[in-house]
PDB file of C-alpha atoms in Angstrom:
ATOM      1  CA  SER A   1     -30.411 -35.439   2.598  1.00  0.00           C
ATOM      2  CA  GLN A   2     -26.715 -34.426   2.347  1.00  0.00           C
ATOM      3  CA  ILE A   3     -26.258 -36.464  -0.834  1.00  0.00           C
ATOM      4  CA  ALA A   4     -29.417 -34.937  -2.301  1.00  0.00           C
ATOM      5  CA  TYR A   5     -28.146 -31.458  -1.400  1.00  0.00           C
ATOM      6  CA  LEU A   6     -24.782 -32.089  -3.097  1.00  0.00           C
ATOM      7  CA  ASP A   7     -26.527 -33.596  -6.128  1.00  0.00           C
ATOM      8  CA  ALA A   8     -28.747 -30.508  -6.432  1.00  0.00           C
ATOM      9  CA  ASN A   9     -25.854 -28.004  -5.903  1.00  0.00           C
ATOM     10  CA  ALA A  10     -22.910 -28.828  -8.172  1.00  0.00           C
ATOM     11  CA  ASP A  11     -20.894 -25.806  -6.971  1.00  0.00           C
ATOM     12  CA  VAL A  12     -20.998 -26.938  -3.317  1.00  0.00           C
ATOM     13  CA  GLY A  13     -17.903 -28.822  -2.189  1.00  0.00           C
ATOM     14  CA  LEU A  14     -18.967 -29.318   1.425  1.00  0.00           C
ATOM     15  CA  VAL A  15     -22.355 -29.456   3.110  1.00  0.00           C
ATOM     16  CA  SER A  16     -23.186 -29.316   6.801  1.00  0.00           C
ATOM     17  CA  SER A  17     -26.347 -29.130   8.880  1.00  0.00           C
ATOM     18  CA  TRP A  18     -27.599 -27.849  12.167  1.00  0.00           C
ATOM     19  CA  VAL A  19     -26.553 -29.659  15.336  1.00  0.00           C
ATOM     20  CA  ASP A  20     -28.179 -30.038  18.750  1.00  0.00           C
ATOM     21  CA  TRP A  21     -25.898 -30.145  21.780  1.00  0.00           C
ATOM     22  CA  ILE A  22     -27.267 -32.515  24.391  1.00  0.00           C
ATOM     23  CA  ASP A  23     -26.530 -33.222  28.045  1.00  0.00           C
ATOM     24  CA  LYS A  24     -25.854 -36.579  29.692  1.00  0.00           C
ATOM     25  CA  ASN A  25     -29.601 -37.274  29.749  1.00  0.00           C
ATOM     26  CA  GLY A  26     -30.023 -36.644  26.037  1.00  0.00           C
ATOM     27  CA  LEU A  27     -31.774 -33.313  26.505  1.00  0.00           C
ATOM     28  CA  ALA A  28     -30.921 -30.612  23.987  1.00  0.00           C
ATOM     29  CA  PHE A  29     -29.679 -27.399  25.584  1.00  0.00           C
ATOM     30  CA  HIS A  30     -28.316 -25.580  22.507  1.00  0.00           C
ATOM     31  CA  ARG A  31     -28.766 -25.660  18.756  1.00  0.00           C
ATOM     32  CA  SER A  32     -25.985 -24.560  16.413  1.00  0.00           C
ATOM     33  CA  SER A  33     -27.827 -23.284  13.362  1.00  0.00           C
ATOM     34  CA  PRO A  34     -25.464 -21.731  10.822  1.00  0.00           C
ATOM     35  CA  PRO A  35     -27.195 -19.815   8.020  1.00  0.00           C
ATOM     36  CA  ALA A  36     -28.488 -21.816   5.067  1.00  0.00           C
ATOM     37  CA  ASP A  37     -28.002 -18.780   2.803  1.00  0.00           C
ATOM     38  CA  ARG A  38     -24.605 -19.438   1.205  1.00  0.00           C
ATOM     39  CA  LEU A  39     -23.511 -15.773   1.094  1.00  0.00           C
ATOM     40  CA  LYS A  40     -24.342 -15.346   4.800  1.00  0.00           C
ATOM     41  CA  LEU A  41     -22.571 -18.621   5.559  1.00  0.00           C
ATOM     42  CA  ARG A  42     -19.449 -17.493   3.665  1.00  0.00           C
ATOM     43  CA  GLU A  43     -19.438 -14.250   5.646  1.00  0.00           C
ATOM     44  CA  ALA A  44     -19.868 -16.184   8.913  1.00  0.00           C
ATOM     45  CA  TYR A  45     -16.462 -17.768   8.291  1.00  0.00           C
ATOM     46  CA  SER A  46     -14.895 -14.342   8.903  1.00  0.00           C
ATOM     47  CA  GLU A  47     -15.967 -14.676  12.554  1.00  0.00           C
ATOM     48  CA  GLY A  48     -15.048 -18.313  13.128  1.00  0.00           C
ATOM     49  CA  ASN A  49     -16.052 -21.771  12.062  1.00  0.00           C
ATOM     50  CA  PRO A  50     -19.855 -21.736  11.820  1.00  0.00           C
ATOM     51  CA  ILE A  51     -20.229 -25.481  11.205  1.00  0.00           C
ATOM     52  CA  CYS A  52     -19.670 -28.574  13.282  1.00  0.00           C
ATOM     53  CA  HIS A  53     -17.290 -31.134  11.766  1.00  0.00           C
ATOM     54  CA  SER A  54     -19.452 -34.125  12.617  1.00  0.00           C
ATOM     55  CA  THR A  55     -22.223 -32.754  10.388  1.00  0.00           C
ATOM     56  CA  VAL A  56     -20.002 -32.479   7.286  1.00  0.00           C
ATOM     57  CA  MET A  57     -20.180 -34.353   4.023  1.00  0.00           C
ATOM     58  CA  TYR A  58     -17.896 -33.266   1.185  1.00  0.00           C
ATOM     59  CA  ARG A  59     -17.115 -34.070  -2.406  1.00  0.00           C
ATOM     60  CA  ARG A  60     -14.029 -36.267  -2.491  1.00  0.00           C
ATOM     61  CA  GLU A  61     -12.794 -34.760  -5.768  1.00  0.00           C
ATOM     62  CA  ALA A  62     -13.157 -31.183  -4.460  1.00  0.00           C
ATOM     63  CA  VAL A  63     -11.186 -31.994  -1.309  1.00  0.00           C
ATOM     64  CA  ALA A  64      -8.540 -33.971  -3.234  1.00  0.00           C
ATOM     65  CA  LYS A  65      -8.068 -30.971  -5.542  1.00  0.00           C
ATOM     66  CA  ILE A  66      -7.065 -28.777  -2.586  1.00  0.00           C
ATOM     67  CA  GLY A  67      -4.810 -31.417  -1.027  1.00  0.00           C
ATOM     68  CA  GLY A  68      -7.185 -32.767   1.595  1.00  0.00           C
ATOM     69  CA  TYR A  69      -7.109 -31.882   5.256  1.00  0.00           C
ATOM     70  CA  ASP A  70      -4.257 -29.614   6.378  1.00  0.00           C
ATOM     71  CA  ASN A  71      -2.606 -31.527   9.229  1.00  0.00           C
ATOM     72  CA  GLN A  72      -1.031 -28.447  10.756  1.00  0.00           C
ATOM     73  CA  TYR A  73      -4.464 -27.506  12.166  1.00  0.00           C
ATOM     74  CA  ILE A  74      -5.114 -30.504  14.408  1.00  0.00           C
ATOM     75  CA  ASN A  75      -7.782 -28.698  16.426  1.00  0.00           C
ATOM     76  CA  ALA A  76      -9.406 -26.904  13.504  1.00  0.00           C
ATOM     77  CA  CYS A  77      -8.924 -29.136  10.464  1.00  0.00           C
ATOM     78  CA  ASP A  78     -12.582 -28.697   9.501  1.00  0.00           C
ATOM     79  CA  TYR A  79     -12.314 -24.884   9.537  1.00  0.00           C
ATOM     80  CA  ALA A  80      -9.110 -25.052   7.456  1.00  0.00           C
ATOM     81  CA  LEU A  81     -10.762 -27.441   5.003  1.00  0.00           C
ATOM     82  CA  ALA A  82     -13.807 -25.215   4.491  1.00  0.00           C
ATOM     83  CA  LEU A  83     -11.585 -22.128   4.058  1.00  0.00           C
ATOM     84  CA  SER A  84      -9.483 -23.945   1.447  1.00  0.00           C
ATOM     85  CA  LEU A  85     -12.612 -24.915  -0.469  1.00  0.00           C
ATOM     86  CA  LEU A  86     -13.927 -21.339  -0.347  1.00  0.00           C
ATOM     87  CA  GLU A  87     -10.541 -19.939  -1.382  1.00  0.00           C
ATOM     88  CA  ASN A  88     -10.542 -22.297  -4.379  1.00  0.00           C
ATOM     89  CA  GLY A  89     -13.954 -21.351  -5.749  1.00  0.00           C
ATOM     90  CA  GLN A  90     -16.131 -23.979  -4.103  1.00  0.00           C
ATOM     91  CA  SER A  91     -19.216 -23.083  -2.117  1.00  0.00           C
ATOM     92  CA  VAL A  92     -20.125 -24.435   1.304  1.00  0.00           C
ATOM     93  CA  GLY A  93     -23.727 -25.176   2.163  1.00  0.00           C
ATOM     94  CA  VAL A  94     -25.920 -25.911   5.155  1.00  0.00           C
ATOM     95  CA  ILE A  95     -29.060 -27.989   5.387  1.00  0.00           C
ATOM     96  CA  PRO A  96     -31.322 -26.091   7.804  1.00  0.00           C
ATOM     97  CA  ASN A  97     -32.307 -29.177   9.772  1.00  0.00           C
ATOM     98  CA  THR A  98     -30.748 -30.926  12.743  1.00  0.00           C
ATOM     99  CA  LEU A  99     -29.043 -34.055  11.441  1.00  0.00           C
ATOM    100  CA  VAL A 100     -26.623 -34.541  14.354  1.00  0.00           C
ATOM    101  CA  ARG A 101     -26.846 -34.490  18.155  1.00  0.00           C
ATOM    102  CA  ILE A 102     -23.614 -34.167  20.144  1.00  0.00           C
ATOM    103  CA  ARG A 103     -23.418 -35.193  23.776  1.00  0.00           C
ATOM    104  CA  VAL A 104     -21.357 -32.812  25.908  1.00  0.00           C
ATOM    105  CA  HIS A 105     -19.220 -34.426  28.592  1.00  0.00           C
ATOM    106  CA  PRO A 106     -16.176 -33.464  30.697  1.00  0.00           C
ATOM    107  CA  HIS A 107     -13.717 -35.687  28.788  1.00  0.00           C
ATOM    108  CA  GLN A 108     -14.046 -34.083  25.355  1.00  0.00           C
ATOM    109  CA  THR A 109     -10.826 -33.008  23.682  1.00  0.00           C
ATOM    110  CA  MET A 110     -12.036 -29.425  23.429  1.00  0.00           C
ATOM    111  CA  ARG A 111     -12.275 -29.297  27.238  1.00  0.00           C
ATOM    112  CA  ASP A 112      -8.705 -30.537  27.789  1.00  0.00           C
ATOM    113  CA  PRO A 113      -6.543 -27.678  29.111  1.00  0.00           C
ATOM    114  CA  LYS A 114      -3.544 -29.162  27.256  1.00  0.00           C
ATOM    115  CA  SER A 115      -5.219 -28.423  23.932  1.00  0.00           C
ATOM    116  CA  ALA A 116      -5.921 -24.753  24.772  1.00  0.00           C
ATOM    117  CA  LEU A 117      -2.710 -23.360  23.262  1.00  0.00           C
ATOM    118  CA  PRO A 118      -2.871 -25.198  19.911  1.00  0.00           C
ATOM    119  CA  ARG A 119      -6.636 -24.496  19.756  1.00  0.00           C
ATOM    120  CA  SER A 120      -6.186 -20.766  20.241  1.00  0.00           C
ATOM    121  CA  ARG A 121      -3.269 -20.658  17.816  1.00  0.00           C
ATOM    122  CA  ASP A 122      -5.322 -22.433  15.144  1.00  0.00           C
ATOM    123  CA  ALA A 123      -8.270 -20.100  15.721  1.00  0.00           C
ATOM    124  CA  PHE A 124      -6.082 -16.992  15.448  1.00  0.00           C
ATOM    125  CA  VAL A 125      -4.243 -18.116  12.308  1.00  0.00           C
ATOM    126  CA  LEU A 126      -7.373 -19.318  10.527  1.00  0.00           C
ATOM    127  CA  LEU A 127      -9.424 -16.261  11.450  1.00  0.00           C
ATOM    128  CA  LYS A 128      -6.714 -14.052   9.944  1.00  0.00           C
ATOM    129  CA  ARG A 129      -6.831 -16.206   6.825  1.00  0.00           C
ATOM    130  CA  ALA A 130     -10.630 -15.972   6.653  1.00  0.00           C
ATOM    131  CA  GLN A 131     -10.401 -12.174   6.469  1.00  0.00           C
ATOM    132  CA  ARG A 132      -8.894 -12.612   2.979  1.00  0.00           C
ATOM    133  CA  LEU A 133     -11.877 -14.502   1.566  1.00  0.00           C
ATOM    134  CA  PRO A 134     -12.959 -12.673  -1.570  1.00  0.00           C
ATOM    135  CA  GLY A 135     -16.296 -10.898  -1.591  1.00  0.00           C
ATOM    136  CA  LEU A 136     -16.731 -10.280   2.140  1.00  0.00           C
ATOM    137  CA  SER A 137     -18.938  -7.288   2.957  1.00  0.00           C
ATOM    138  CA  GLU A 138     -17.650  -4.379   5.035  1.00  0.00           C
ATOM    139  CA  ALA A 139     -19.854  -5.545   7.901  1.00  0.00           C
ATOM    140  CA  ALA A 140     -18.367  -9.052   7.762  1.00  0.00           C
ATOM    141  CA  MET A 141     -14.866  -7.572   7.639  1.00  0.00           C
ATOM    142  CA  SER A 142     -15.599  -5.478  10.721  1.00  0.00           C
ATOM    143  CA  ARG A 143     -17.034  -8.445  12.636  1.00  0.00           C
ATOM    144  CA  GLY A 144     -14.036 -10.460  11.463  1.00  0.00           C
ATOM    145  CA  LYS A 145     -11.579  -7.907  12.815  1.00  0.00           C
ATOM    146  CA  THR A 146     -13.250  -8.152  16.198  1.00  0.00           C
ATOM    147  CA  ALA A 147     -13.051 -11.962  16.051  1.00  0.00           C
ATOM    148  CA  VAL A 148      -9.368 -11.890  15.018  1.00  0.00           C
ATOM    149  CA  THR A 149      -8.549  -9.516  17.852  1.00  0.00           C
ATOM    150  CA  LYS A 150     -10.345 -11.673  20.431  1.00  0.00           C
ATOM    151  CA  ALA A 151      -8.530 -14.725  19.062  1.00  0.00           C
ATOM    152  CA  ALA A 152      -5.192 -12.884  19.157  1.00  0.00           C
ATOM    153  CA  TRP A 153      -5.821 -11.907  22.750  1.00  0.00           C
ATOM    154  CA  GLN A 154      -6.867 -15.437  23.721  1.00  0.00           C
ATOM    155  CA  TYR A 155      -3.760 -16.839  22.021  1.00  0.00           C
ATOM    156  CA  GLY A 156      -1.636 -14.384  24.026  1.00  0.00           C
ATOM    157  CA  ILE A 157      -3.352 -15.448  27.260  1.00  0.00           C
ATOM    158  CA  ASP A 158      -2.795 -19.133  26.441  1.00  0.00           C
ATOM    159  CA  LEU A 159       0.861 -18.425  25.595  1.00  0.00           C
ATOM    160  CA  MET A 160       1.221 -16.706  28.980  1.00  0.00           C
ATOM    161  CA  LYS A 161      -0.416 -19.656  30.803  1.00  0.00           C
ATOM    162  CA  ALA A 162       1.969 -22.047  29.025  1.00  0.00           C
ATOM    163  CA  GLY A 163       4.962 -19.997  30.218  1.00  0.00           C
ATOM    164  CA  TYR A 164       5.801 -18.282  26.913  1.00  0.00           C
ATOM    165  CA  VAL A 165       5.769 -14.760  28.392  1.00  0.00           C
ATOM    166  CA  LYS A 166       7.839 -13.020  25.695  1.00  0.00           C
ATOM    167  CA  LEU A 167       5.750 -14.584  22.930  1.00  0.00           C
ATOM    168  CA  ALA A 168       2.573 -13.622  24.782  1.00  0.00           C
ATOM    169  CA  PHE A 169       3.612  -9.965  25.006  1.00  0.00           C
ATOM    170  CA  ALA A 170       4.599  -9.990  21.328  1.00  0.00           C
ATOM    171  CA  GLN A 171       1.150 -11.393  20.541  1.00  0.00           C
ATOM    172  CA  PHE A 172      -0.572  -8.656  22.572  1.00  0.00           C
ATOM    173  CA  GLN A 173       1.603  -5.989  20.933  1.00  0.00           C
ATOM    174  CA  SER A 174       0.806  -7.354  17.477  1.00  0.00           C
ATOM    175  CA  ALA A 175      -2.937  -7.323  18.215  1.00  0.00           C
ATOM    176  CA  ILE A 176      -2.778  -3.712  19.372  1.00  0.00           C
ATOM    177  CA  GLY A 177      -0.673  -2.737  16.362  1.00  0.00           C
ATOM    178  CA  GLU A 178      -2.930  -4.399  13.803  1.00  0.00           C
ATOM    179  CA  TYR A 179      -6.316  -3.573  15.271  1.00  0.00           C
ATOM    180  CA  PRO A 180      -5.810  -0.856  17.895  1.00  0.00           C
ATOM    181  CA  ILE A 181      -9.443   0.061  18.541  1.00  0.00           C
ATOM    182  CA  PHE A 182     -10.622  -3.538  18.616  1.00  0.00           C
ATOM    183  CA  ALA A 183      -7.662  -4.733  20.729  1.00  0.00           C
ATOM    184  CA  LEU A 184      -7.965  -1.977  23.315  1.00  0.00           C
ATOM    185  CA  THR A 185     -11.720  -2.523  23.534  1.00  0.00           C
ATOM    186  CA  TYR A 186     -11.218  -6.244  24.028  1.00  0.00           C
ATOM    187  CA  ALA A 187      -8.393  -5.732  26.547  1.00  0.00           C
ATOM    188  CA  ALA A 188     -10.633  -3.413  28.583  1.00  0.00           C
ATOM    189  CA  TYR A 189     -13.422  -5.969  28.486  1.00  0.00           C
TER     190      TYR A 189
END
């Protein structure tokens, strides 16, 4: 169905689908269902990566045109790839059906405390980049500012946990300076 979707939508450079998250017994406990409407999906990128990498199929020529995956985002290469496609005039689509099931277990990379700092850095940097996507509505921009501030705060916390106290305080100060209302609200939360 991904090939058929790409064949039917020449302007789409990357297509994803819904995903069910399953436990060790194979029982679904959560469904990630990003919007199939492409405008809503584009706006969802202002708040984070709405798609799951294992559901992705992309046009090789579209990805080659933007230079492929950006290796500086080891923990968010899929988010960076989709943003690059969107920034370069490609659309991103979603098939509103579950094509993938992902088993959650304690040994996943995303659960490794050693990956927390690079993960939060990638999220912060890419969320800031997503705010510059052309055509975002005011509502998406506002939701995006909240997401950037939360990511900035999380990055500061992870810097602190890793022993980078000065960098952490600079990160907190930057978040307050850029988005004072959002940052102070998040800090109080």
